[in-house]
Coordinates of C-alpha atoms in Angstrom, one line a residue:
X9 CA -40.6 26.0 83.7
X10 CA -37.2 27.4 83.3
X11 CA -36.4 28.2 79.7
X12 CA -33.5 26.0 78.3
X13 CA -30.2 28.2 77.0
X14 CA -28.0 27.9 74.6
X15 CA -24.7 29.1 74.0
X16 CA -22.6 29.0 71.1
X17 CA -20.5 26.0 71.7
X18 CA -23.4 23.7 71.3
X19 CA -24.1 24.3 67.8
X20 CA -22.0 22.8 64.9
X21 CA -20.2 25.9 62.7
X22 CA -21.5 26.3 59.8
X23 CA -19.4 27.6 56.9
X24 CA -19.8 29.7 53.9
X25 CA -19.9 28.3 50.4
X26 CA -17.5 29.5 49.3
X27 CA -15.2 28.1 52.4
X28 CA -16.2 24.8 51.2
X29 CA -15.7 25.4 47.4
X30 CA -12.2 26.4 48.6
X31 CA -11.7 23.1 51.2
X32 CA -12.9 20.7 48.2
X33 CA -10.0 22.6 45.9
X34 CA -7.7 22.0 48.0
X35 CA -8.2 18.5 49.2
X36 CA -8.4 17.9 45.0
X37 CA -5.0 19.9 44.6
X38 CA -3.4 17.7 47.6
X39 CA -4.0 14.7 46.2
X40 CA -2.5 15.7 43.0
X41 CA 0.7 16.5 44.5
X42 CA 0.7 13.4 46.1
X43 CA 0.0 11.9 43.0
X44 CA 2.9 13.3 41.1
X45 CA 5.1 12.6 44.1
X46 CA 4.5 9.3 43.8
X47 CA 5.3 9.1 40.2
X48 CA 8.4 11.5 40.7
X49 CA 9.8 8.9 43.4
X50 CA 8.8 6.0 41.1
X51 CA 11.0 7.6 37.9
X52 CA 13.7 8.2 40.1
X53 CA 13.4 4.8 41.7
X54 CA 13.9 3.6 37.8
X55 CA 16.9 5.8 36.8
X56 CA 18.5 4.4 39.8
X57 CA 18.1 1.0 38.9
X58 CA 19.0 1.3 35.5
X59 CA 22.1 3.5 36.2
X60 CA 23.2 0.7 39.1
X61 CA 22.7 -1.9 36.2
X62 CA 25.0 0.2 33.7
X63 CA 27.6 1.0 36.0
X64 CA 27.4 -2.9 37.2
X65 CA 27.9 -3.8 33.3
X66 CA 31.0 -1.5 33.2
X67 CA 32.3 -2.6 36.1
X68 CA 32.7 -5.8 34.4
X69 CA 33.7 -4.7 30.7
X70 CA 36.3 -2.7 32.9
X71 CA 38.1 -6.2 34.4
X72 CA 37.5 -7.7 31.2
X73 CA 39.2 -5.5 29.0
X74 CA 42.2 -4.9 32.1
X75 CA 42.5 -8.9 32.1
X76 CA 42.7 -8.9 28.2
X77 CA 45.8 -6.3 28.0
X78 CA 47.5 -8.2 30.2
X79 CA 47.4 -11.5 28.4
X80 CA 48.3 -9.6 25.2
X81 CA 50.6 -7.1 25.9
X82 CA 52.6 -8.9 29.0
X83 CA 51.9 -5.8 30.9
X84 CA 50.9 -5.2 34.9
X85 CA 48.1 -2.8 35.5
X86 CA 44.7 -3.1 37.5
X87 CA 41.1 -2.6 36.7
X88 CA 41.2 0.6 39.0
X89 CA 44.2 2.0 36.8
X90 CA 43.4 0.7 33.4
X91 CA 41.9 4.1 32.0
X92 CA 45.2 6.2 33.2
X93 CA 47.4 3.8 31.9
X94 CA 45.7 3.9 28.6
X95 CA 45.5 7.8 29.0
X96 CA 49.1 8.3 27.4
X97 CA 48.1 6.4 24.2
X98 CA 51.1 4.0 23.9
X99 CA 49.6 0.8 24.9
X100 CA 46.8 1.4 22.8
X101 CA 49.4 1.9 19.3
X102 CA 51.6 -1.3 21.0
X103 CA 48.1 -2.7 20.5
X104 CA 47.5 -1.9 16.8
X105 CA 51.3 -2.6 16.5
X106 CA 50.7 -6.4 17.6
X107 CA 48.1 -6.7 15.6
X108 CA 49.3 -5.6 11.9
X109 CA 52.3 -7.4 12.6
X110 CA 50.3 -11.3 13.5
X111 CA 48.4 -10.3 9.9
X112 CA 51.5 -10.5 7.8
X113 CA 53.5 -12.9 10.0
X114 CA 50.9 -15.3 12.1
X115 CA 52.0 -18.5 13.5
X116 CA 50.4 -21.7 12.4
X117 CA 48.4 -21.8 16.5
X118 CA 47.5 -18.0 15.5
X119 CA 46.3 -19.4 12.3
X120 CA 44.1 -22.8 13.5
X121 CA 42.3 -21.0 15.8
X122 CA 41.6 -17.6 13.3
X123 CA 39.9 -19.9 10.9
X124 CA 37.6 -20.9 13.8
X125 CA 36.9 -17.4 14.6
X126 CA 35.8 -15.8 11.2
X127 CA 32.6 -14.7 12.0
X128 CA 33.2 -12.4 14.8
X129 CA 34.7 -10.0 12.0
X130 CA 32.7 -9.8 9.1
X131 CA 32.6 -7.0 6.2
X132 CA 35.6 -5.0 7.6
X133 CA 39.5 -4.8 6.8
X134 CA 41.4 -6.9 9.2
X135 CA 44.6 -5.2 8.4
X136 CA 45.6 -1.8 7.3
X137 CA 49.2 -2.7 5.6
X138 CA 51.5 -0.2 6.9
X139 CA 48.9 2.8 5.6
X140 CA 48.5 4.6 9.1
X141 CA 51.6 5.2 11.0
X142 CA 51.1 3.5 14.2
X143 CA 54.9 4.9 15.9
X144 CA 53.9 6.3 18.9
X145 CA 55.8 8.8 21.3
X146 CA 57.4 7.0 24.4
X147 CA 57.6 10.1 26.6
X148 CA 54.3 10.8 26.5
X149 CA 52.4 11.7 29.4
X150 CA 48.6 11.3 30.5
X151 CA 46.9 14.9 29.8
X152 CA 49.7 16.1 27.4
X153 CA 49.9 16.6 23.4
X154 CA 52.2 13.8 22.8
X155 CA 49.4 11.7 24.4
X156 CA 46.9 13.2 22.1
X157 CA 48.8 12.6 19.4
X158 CA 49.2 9.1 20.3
X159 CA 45.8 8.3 20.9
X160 CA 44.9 9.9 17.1
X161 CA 47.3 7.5 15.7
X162 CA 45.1 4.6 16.8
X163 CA 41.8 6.3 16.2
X164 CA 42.9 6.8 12.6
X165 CA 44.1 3.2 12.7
X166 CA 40.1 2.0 13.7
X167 CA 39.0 4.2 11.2
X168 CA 41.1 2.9 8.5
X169 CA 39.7 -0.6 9.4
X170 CA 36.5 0.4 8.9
X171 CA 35.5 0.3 12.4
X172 CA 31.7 2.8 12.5
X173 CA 32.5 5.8 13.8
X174 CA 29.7 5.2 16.2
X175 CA 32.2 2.3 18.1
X176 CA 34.9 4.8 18.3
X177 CA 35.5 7.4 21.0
X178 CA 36.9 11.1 20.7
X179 CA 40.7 12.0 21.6
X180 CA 39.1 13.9 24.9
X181 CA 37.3 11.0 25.9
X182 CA 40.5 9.5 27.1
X183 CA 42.9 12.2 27.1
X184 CA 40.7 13.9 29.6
X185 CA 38.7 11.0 30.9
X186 CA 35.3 12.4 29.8
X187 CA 33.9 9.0 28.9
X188 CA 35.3 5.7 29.8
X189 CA 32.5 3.5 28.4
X190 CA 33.3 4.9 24.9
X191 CA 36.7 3.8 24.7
X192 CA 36.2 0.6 26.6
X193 CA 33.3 -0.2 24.1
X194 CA 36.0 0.7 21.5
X195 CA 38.5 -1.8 22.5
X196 CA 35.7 -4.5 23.4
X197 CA 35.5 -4.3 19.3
X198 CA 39.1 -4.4 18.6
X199 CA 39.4 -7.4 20.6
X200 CA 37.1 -9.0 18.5
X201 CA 39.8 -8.6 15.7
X202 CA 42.3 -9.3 17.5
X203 CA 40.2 -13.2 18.3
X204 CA 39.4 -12.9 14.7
X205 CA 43.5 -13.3 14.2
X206 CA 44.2 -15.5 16.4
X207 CA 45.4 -13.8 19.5
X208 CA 43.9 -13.4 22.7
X209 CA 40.2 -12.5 23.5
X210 CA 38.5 -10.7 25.8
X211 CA 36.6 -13.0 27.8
X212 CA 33.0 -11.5 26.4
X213 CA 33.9 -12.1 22.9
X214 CA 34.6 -15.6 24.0
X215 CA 31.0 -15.7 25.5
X216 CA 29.4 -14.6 22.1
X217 CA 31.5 -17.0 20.1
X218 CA 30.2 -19.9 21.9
X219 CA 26.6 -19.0 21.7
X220 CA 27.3 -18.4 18.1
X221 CA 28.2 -22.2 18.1
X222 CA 25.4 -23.0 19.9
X223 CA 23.1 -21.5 17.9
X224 CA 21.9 -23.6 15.4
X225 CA 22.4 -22.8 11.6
X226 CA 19.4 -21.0 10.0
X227 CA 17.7 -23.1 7.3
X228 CA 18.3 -22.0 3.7
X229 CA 15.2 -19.8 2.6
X230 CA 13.3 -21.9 -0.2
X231 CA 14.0 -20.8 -3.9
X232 CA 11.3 -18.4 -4.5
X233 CA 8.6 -20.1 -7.4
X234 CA 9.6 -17.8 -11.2
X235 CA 6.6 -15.9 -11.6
X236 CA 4.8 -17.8 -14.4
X237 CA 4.1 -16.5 -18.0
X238 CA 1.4 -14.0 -18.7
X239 CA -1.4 -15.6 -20.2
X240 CA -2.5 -15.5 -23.9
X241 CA -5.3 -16.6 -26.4
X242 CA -4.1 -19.5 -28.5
X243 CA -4.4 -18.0 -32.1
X244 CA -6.6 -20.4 -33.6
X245 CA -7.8 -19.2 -37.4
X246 CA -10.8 -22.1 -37.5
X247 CA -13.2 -20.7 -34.6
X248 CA -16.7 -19.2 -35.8
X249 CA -19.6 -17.8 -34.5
X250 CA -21.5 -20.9 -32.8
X251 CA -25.0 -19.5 -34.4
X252 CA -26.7 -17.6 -31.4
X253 CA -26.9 -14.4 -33.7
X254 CA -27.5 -16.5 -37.0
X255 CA -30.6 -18.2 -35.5
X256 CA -29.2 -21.6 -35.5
X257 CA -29.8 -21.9 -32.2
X258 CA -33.3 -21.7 -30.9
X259 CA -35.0 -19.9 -28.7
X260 CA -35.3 -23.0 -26.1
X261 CA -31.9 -23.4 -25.5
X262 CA -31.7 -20.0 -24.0
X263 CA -32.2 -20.1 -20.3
X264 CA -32.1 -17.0 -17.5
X265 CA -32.2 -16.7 -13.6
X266 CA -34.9 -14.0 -14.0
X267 CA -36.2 -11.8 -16.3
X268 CA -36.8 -8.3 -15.9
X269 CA -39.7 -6.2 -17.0
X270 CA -40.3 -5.6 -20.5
X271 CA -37.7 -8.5 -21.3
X272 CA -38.8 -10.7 -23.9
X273 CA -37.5 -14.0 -22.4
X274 CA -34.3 -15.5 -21.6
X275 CA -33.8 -15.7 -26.0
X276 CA -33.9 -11.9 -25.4
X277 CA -30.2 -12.6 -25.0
X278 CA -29.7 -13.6 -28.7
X279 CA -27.1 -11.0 -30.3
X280 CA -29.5 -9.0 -32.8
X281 CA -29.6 -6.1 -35.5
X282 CA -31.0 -3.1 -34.5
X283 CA -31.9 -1.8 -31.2
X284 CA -32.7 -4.5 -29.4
X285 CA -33.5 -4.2 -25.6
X286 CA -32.1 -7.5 -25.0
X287 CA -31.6 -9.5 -21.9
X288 CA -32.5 -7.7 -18.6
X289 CA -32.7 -9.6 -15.2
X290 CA -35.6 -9.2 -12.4
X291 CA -34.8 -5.8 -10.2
X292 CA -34.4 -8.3 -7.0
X293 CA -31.5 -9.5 -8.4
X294 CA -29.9 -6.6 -9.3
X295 CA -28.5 -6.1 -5.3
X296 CA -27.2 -9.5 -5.1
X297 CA -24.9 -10.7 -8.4
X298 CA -26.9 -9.4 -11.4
X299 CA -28.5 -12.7 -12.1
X300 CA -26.9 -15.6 -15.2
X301 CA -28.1 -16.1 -18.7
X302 CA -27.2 -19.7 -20.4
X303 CA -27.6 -21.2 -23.4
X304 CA -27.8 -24.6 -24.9
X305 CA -25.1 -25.5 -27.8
X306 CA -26.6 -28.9 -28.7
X307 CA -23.2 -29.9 -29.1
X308 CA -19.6 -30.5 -27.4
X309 CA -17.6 -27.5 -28.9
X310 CA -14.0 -25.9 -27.9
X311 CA -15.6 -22.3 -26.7
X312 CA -13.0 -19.2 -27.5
X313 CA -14.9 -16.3 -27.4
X314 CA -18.0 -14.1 -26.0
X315 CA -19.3 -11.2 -27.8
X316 CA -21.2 -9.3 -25.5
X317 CA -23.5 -6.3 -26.6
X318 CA -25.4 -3.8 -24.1
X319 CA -28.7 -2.2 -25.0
X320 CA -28.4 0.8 -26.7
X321 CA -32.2 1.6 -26.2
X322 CA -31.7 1.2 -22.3
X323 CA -28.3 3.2 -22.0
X324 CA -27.0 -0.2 -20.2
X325 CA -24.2 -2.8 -20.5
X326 CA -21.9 -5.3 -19.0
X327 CA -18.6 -4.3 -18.5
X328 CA -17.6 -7.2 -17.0
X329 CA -19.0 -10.7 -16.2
X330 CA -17.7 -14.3 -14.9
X331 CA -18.6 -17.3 -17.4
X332 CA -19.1 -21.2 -16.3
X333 CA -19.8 -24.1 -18.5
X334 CA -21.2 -27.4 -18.8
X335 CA -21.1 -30.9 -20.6
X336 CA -24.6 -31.8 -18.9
X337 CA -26.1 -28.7 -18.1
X338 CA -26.0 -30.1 -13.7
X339 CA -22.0 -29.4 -13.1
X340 CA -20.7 -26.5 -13.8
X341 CA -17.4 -25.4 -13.8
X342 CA -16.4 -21.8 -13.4
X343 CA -13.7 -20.3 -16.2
X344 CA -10.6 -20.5 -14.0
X345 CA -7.0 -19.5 -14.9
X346 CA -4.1 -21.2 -13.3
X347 CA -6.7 -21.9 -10.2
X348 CA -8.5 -18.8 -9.5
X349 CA -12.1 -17.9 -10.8
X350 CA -11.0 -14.9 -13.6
X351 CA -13.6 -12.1 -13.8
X352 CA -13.7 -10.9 -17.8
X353 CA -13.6 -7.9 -19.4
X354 CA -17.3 -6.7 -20.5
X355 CA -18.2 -3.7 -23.5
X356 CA -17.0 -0.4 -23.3
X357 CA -20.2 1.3 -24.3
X358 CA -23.4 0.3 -24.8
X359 CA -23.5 0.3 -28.4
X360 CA -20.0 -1.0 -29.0
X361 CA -19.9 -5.1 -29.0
X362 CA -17.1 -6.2 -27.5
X363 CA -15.1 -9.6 -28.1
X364 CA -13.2 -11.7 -25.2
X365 CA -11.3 -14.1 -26.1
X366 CA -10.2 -16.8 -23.5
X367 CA -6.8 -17.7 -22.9
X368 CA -8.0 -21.3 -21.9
X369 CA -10.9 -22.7 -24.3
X370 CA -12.8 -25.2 -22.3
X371 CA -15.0 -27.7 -23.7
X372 CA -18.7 -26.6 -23.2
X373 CA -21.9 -27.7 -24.6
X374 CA -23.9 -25.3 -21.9
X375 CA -22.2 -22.0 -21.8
X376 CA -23.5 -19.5 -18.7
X377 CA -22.3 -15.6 -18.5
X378 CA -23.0 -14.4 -15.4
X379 CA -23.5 -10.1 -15.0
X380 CA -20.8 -8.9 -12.6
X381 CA -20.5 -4.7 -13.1
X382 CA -22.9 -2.9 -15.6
X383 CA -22.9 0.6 -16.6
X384 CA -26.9 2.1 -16.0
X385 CA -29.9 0.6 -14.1
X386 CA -29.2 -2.5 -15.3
X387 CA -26.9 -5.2 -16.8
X388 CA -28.5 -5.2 -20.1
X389 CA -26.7 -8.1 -22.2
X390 CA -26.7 -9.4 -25.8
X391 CA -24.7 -12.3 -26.6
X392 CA -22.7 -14.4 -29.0
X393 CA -20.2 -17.6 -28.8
X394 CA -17.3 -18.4 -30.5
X395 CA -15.9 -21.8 -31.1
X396 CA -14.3 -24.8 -33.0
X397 CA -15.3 -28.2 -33.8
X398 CA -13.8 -30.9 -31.4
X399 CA -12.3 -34.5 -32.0
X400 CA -13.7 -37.1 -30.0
X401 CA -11.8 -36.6 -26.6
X402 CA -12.5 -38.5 -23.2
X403 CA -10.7 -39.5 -20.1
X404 CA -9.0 -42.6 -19.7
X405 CA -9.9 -44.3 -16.5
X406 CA -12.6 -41.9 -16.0
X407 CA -16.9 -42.0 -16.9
X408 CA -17.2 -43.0 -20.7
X409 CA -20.0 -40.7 -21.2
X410 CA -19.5 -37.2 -22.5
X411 CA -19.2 -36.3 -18.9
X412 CA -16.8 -36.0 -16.3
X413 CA -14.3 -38.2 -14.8
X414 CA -14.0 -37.9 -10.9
X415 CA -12.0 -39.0 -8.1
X416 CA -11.3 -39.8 -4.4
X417 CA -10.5 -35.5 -3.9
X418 CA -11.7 -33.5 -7.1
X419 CA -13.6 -33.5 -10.6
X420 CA -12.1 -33.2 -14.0
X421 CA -14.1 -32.8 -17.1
X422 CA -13.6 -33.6 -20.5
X423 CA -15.1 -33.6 -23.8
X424 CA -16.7 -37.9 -24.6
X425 CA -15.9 -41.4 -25.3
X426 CA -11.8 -41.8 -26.1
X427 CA -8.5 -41.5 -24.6
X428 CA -7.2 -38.0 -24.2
X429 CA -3.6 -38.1 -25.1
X430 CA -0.7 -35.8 -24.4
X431 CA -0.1 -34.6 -28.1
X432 CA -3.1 -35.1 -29.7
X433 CA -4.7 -33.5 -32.2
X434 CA -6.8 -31.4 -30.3
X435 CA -4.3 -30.5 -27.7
X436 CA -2.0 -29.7 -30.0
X437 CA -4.6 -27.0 -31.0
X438 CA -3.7 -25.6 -27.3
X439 CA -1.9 -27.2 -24.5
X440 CA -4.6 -27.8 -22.0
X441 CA -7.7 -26.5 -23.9
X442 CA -9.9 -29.7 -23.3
X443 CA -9.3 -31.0 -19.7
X444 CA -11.3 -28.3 -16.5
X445 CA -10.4 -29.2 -12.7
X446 CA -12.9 -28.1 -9.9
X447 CA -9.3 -27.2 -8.2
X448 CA -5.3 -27.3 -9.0
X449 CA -2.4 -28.2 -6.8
X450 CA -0.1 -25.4 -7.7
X451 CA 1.4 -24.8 -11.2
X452 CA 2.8 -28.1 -11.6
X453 CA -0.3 -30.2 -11.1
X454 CA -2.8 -28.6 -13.1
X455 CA -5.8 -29.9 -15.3
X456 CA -3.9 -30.1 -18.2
X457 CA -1.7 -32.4 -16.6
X458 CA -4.5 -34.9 -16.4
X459 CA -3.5 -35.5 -20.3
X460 CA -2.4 -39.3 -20.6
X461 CA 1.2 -39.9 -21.5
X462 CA 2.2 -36.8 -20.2
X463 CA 5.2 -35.7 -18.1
X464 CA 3.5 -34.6 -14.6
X465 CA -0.4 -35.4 -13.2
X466 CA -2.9 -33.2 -12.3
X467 CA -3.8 -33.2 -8.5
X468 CA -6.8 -31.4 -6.7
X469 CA -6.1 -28.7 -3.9
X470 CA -6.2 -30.3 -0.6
X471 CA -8.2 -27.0 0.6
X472 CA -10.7 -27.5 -1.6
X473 CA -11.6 -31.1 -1.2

């Protein structure tokens, strides 16, 4: 059997690795360039668009503005010549000219349709009273000084109006013909003044005075609400310690959300002599919101004050806390002012009491302070109330029983069994001091309105109904 040959043309090349290395580089750099060709042809395809849009938008400021010399200045030139017939300067002074002579001397037609045209010429001069001499120099030719000259004349003129430099051109611009849309977007503005008197308008300044009348008037912005008064305490001279530090009050009516270890019971709380440890709450609680102590006043009273201690034994204290209050120890009411839940100050140290006075007294038989920040591993707390007697108050309309009066969209509390009057005794103490809201409509409906007699009436917030 014949043995089978081969010759090089049968077999597939094979290339080095590094020929491939080199083939997979350049296949990567091709389609780069291709890449950035295609963005390079896509800007360009932009630019062209956008300068095709400008000079289509000059085109037509360029009839406009040739239309608008003619009406005004009774003069023959075309769109095609406009810029060399404004290159000598003298139509633009006969312009100016025109102008400061229809402000000292306008007809009664100039005059009708000027007051109809105010707004297209607001915070600038609209005449320059014979300060800027506007003579210009007949024999003045395109390119020369004397145009120059000319064409200063009624650039100072612009300026002296007030117009911003920015809507003004340079002497060269036209002089030389460097930049026509400068000095056509100079007079576009000057025939806004010129509309503004009375005479004719270019027909764009005409287009943005009707959609100015189309437009419709913005509403007025609404008066904003004065800031209202800082709050103060009332400066009452009959409140007194309501007996927690005195004993008077017994150990029942003290009541805690937890007590920590160690703690001696929610009575722990009791303002003391000494070092005592007092009230501590259970470690869970001290990663949630520091846990509540109450306490039971066996009476109605006008609450003022909270002494607060920490314990110096511990190295702990409040510094600050959030208070709520009860006439029936099952609603509670948080210690608002003007509407929002107040957060008050605490001690200082944590063997320094410290006294907070409330701007708003409410009337509380079941008083709860409620640990917000403490100082040390824990909000250590001793406590005492301050407070006045109250006359009998109630609500009229309302439950007769010492406990609160709601309605169809909110609660209001008050103190028992009468009336509460505007002007009462007790409200005459302070304005407000024995009527809480679970919510307030703004600063003219709040709880104190609720008073009866009075000028206004309290109303609930709708979003919290």
């Amino acid at each position: 059997m014949a043995a089978r040959r081969y010759s090089t043309s049968d077999a597939s090349p094979i290339k080095p690795m590094g020929a491939v290395v080199l083939d997979a580089m350049a296949r990567d750099r091709l389609a780069s360039y291709d890449e950035t060709r295609a963005a390079i042809s896509s800007y360009d395809e932009t630019l062209l668009s956008q300068q095709q849009e400008d000079d289509e938008r000059l085109e037509v400021m360029r009839e406009d503005i040739t239309e608008w010399l003619k009406q005004l200045l009774d003069v023959e030139i075309t769109k095609d010549s406009v810029m060399q017939s404004l290159g000598d300067g003298i139509m633009l002074c006969k312009v100016a000219q025109l102008m400061e002579e229809t402000s000292r001397n306008p007809t009664a037609e100039q005059l009708e349709r000027a007051s109809q045209r105010t707004s297209l010429w607001k915070g600038l001069k609209t005449h320059v009273d014979g300060k800027i001499n506007l003579k210009y120099n007949s024999r003045a030719r395109p390119g020369s000084f004397l145009a120059r000259d000319n064409v200063t004349k009624f650039l100072n003129w612009c300026e002296a109006l007030g117009l911003p430099k920015i809507m003004t051109f340079e002497s060269n611009d036209l002089v030389e013909g460097r930049n026509e849309r400068a000095v056509l977007h100079c007079l576009m503005e000057v025939g806004r003044l010129a509309a503004s008197k009375g005479l004719e308008m270019p027909m764009m300044v005409e287009l943005d005075l009707e959609i100015e009348e189309d437009e419709p008037e913005p509403e007025p912005e609404p008066e904003p609400e004065p800031e209202p008064e800082p709050l103060v305490p009332p400066k009452v001279s009959w409140d007194y310690p309501l007996g927690l530090q005195a004993g008077s009050v017994p150990d029942s009516a003290f009541g805690a959300s937890s007590c920590g270890k160690g703690c001696q019971g929610p009575a722990a709380a009791r303002l003391g002599e000494g070092t005592r440890e007092g009230w501590v709450p259970a470690t869970c609680e001290l990663g949630l919101d520091g846990g509540w102590v109450a306490v039971d006043l066996g009476r109605v009273v006008g609450l003022t004050g909270v002494v607060c201690l920490g314990s110096p034994e511990l190295g702990c204290w409040v510094t600050s806390f959030k208070l709520a209050t009860s006439l029936d120890g099952k609603l509670w009411m948080p210690y608002t002012e003007r509407g929002e839940v107040v957060c008050l100050q605490g001690c200082t140290s944590a063997d320094e009491p410290h006294h907070t006075r409330l701007c708003l007294p409410p009337l509380a038989r079941h008083v709860r302070v409620m640990p917000q920040t403490w100082e040390g591993d824990a909000p250590a707390l001793q406590l005492e109330l301050w407070g006045m007697n109250t006359p009998s108050l109630g609500l009229s309309g309302g439950r007769r029983d010492g406990g609160a009066a709601t309605g169809g969209g909110g609660v209001v509390s008050s103190a028992s069994a009468t009336t509460l009057v505007a002007g009462s005794a007790y409200t005459e103490i302070a304005p407000g001091l024995a009527v809480r809201a679970s919510s307030e409509l703004g600063s003219k409906h709040t709880a104190a309105d609720a008073l009866l007699y009075g000028n206004r009436c309290w109303k609930p917030d709708a979003a919290a109904v």
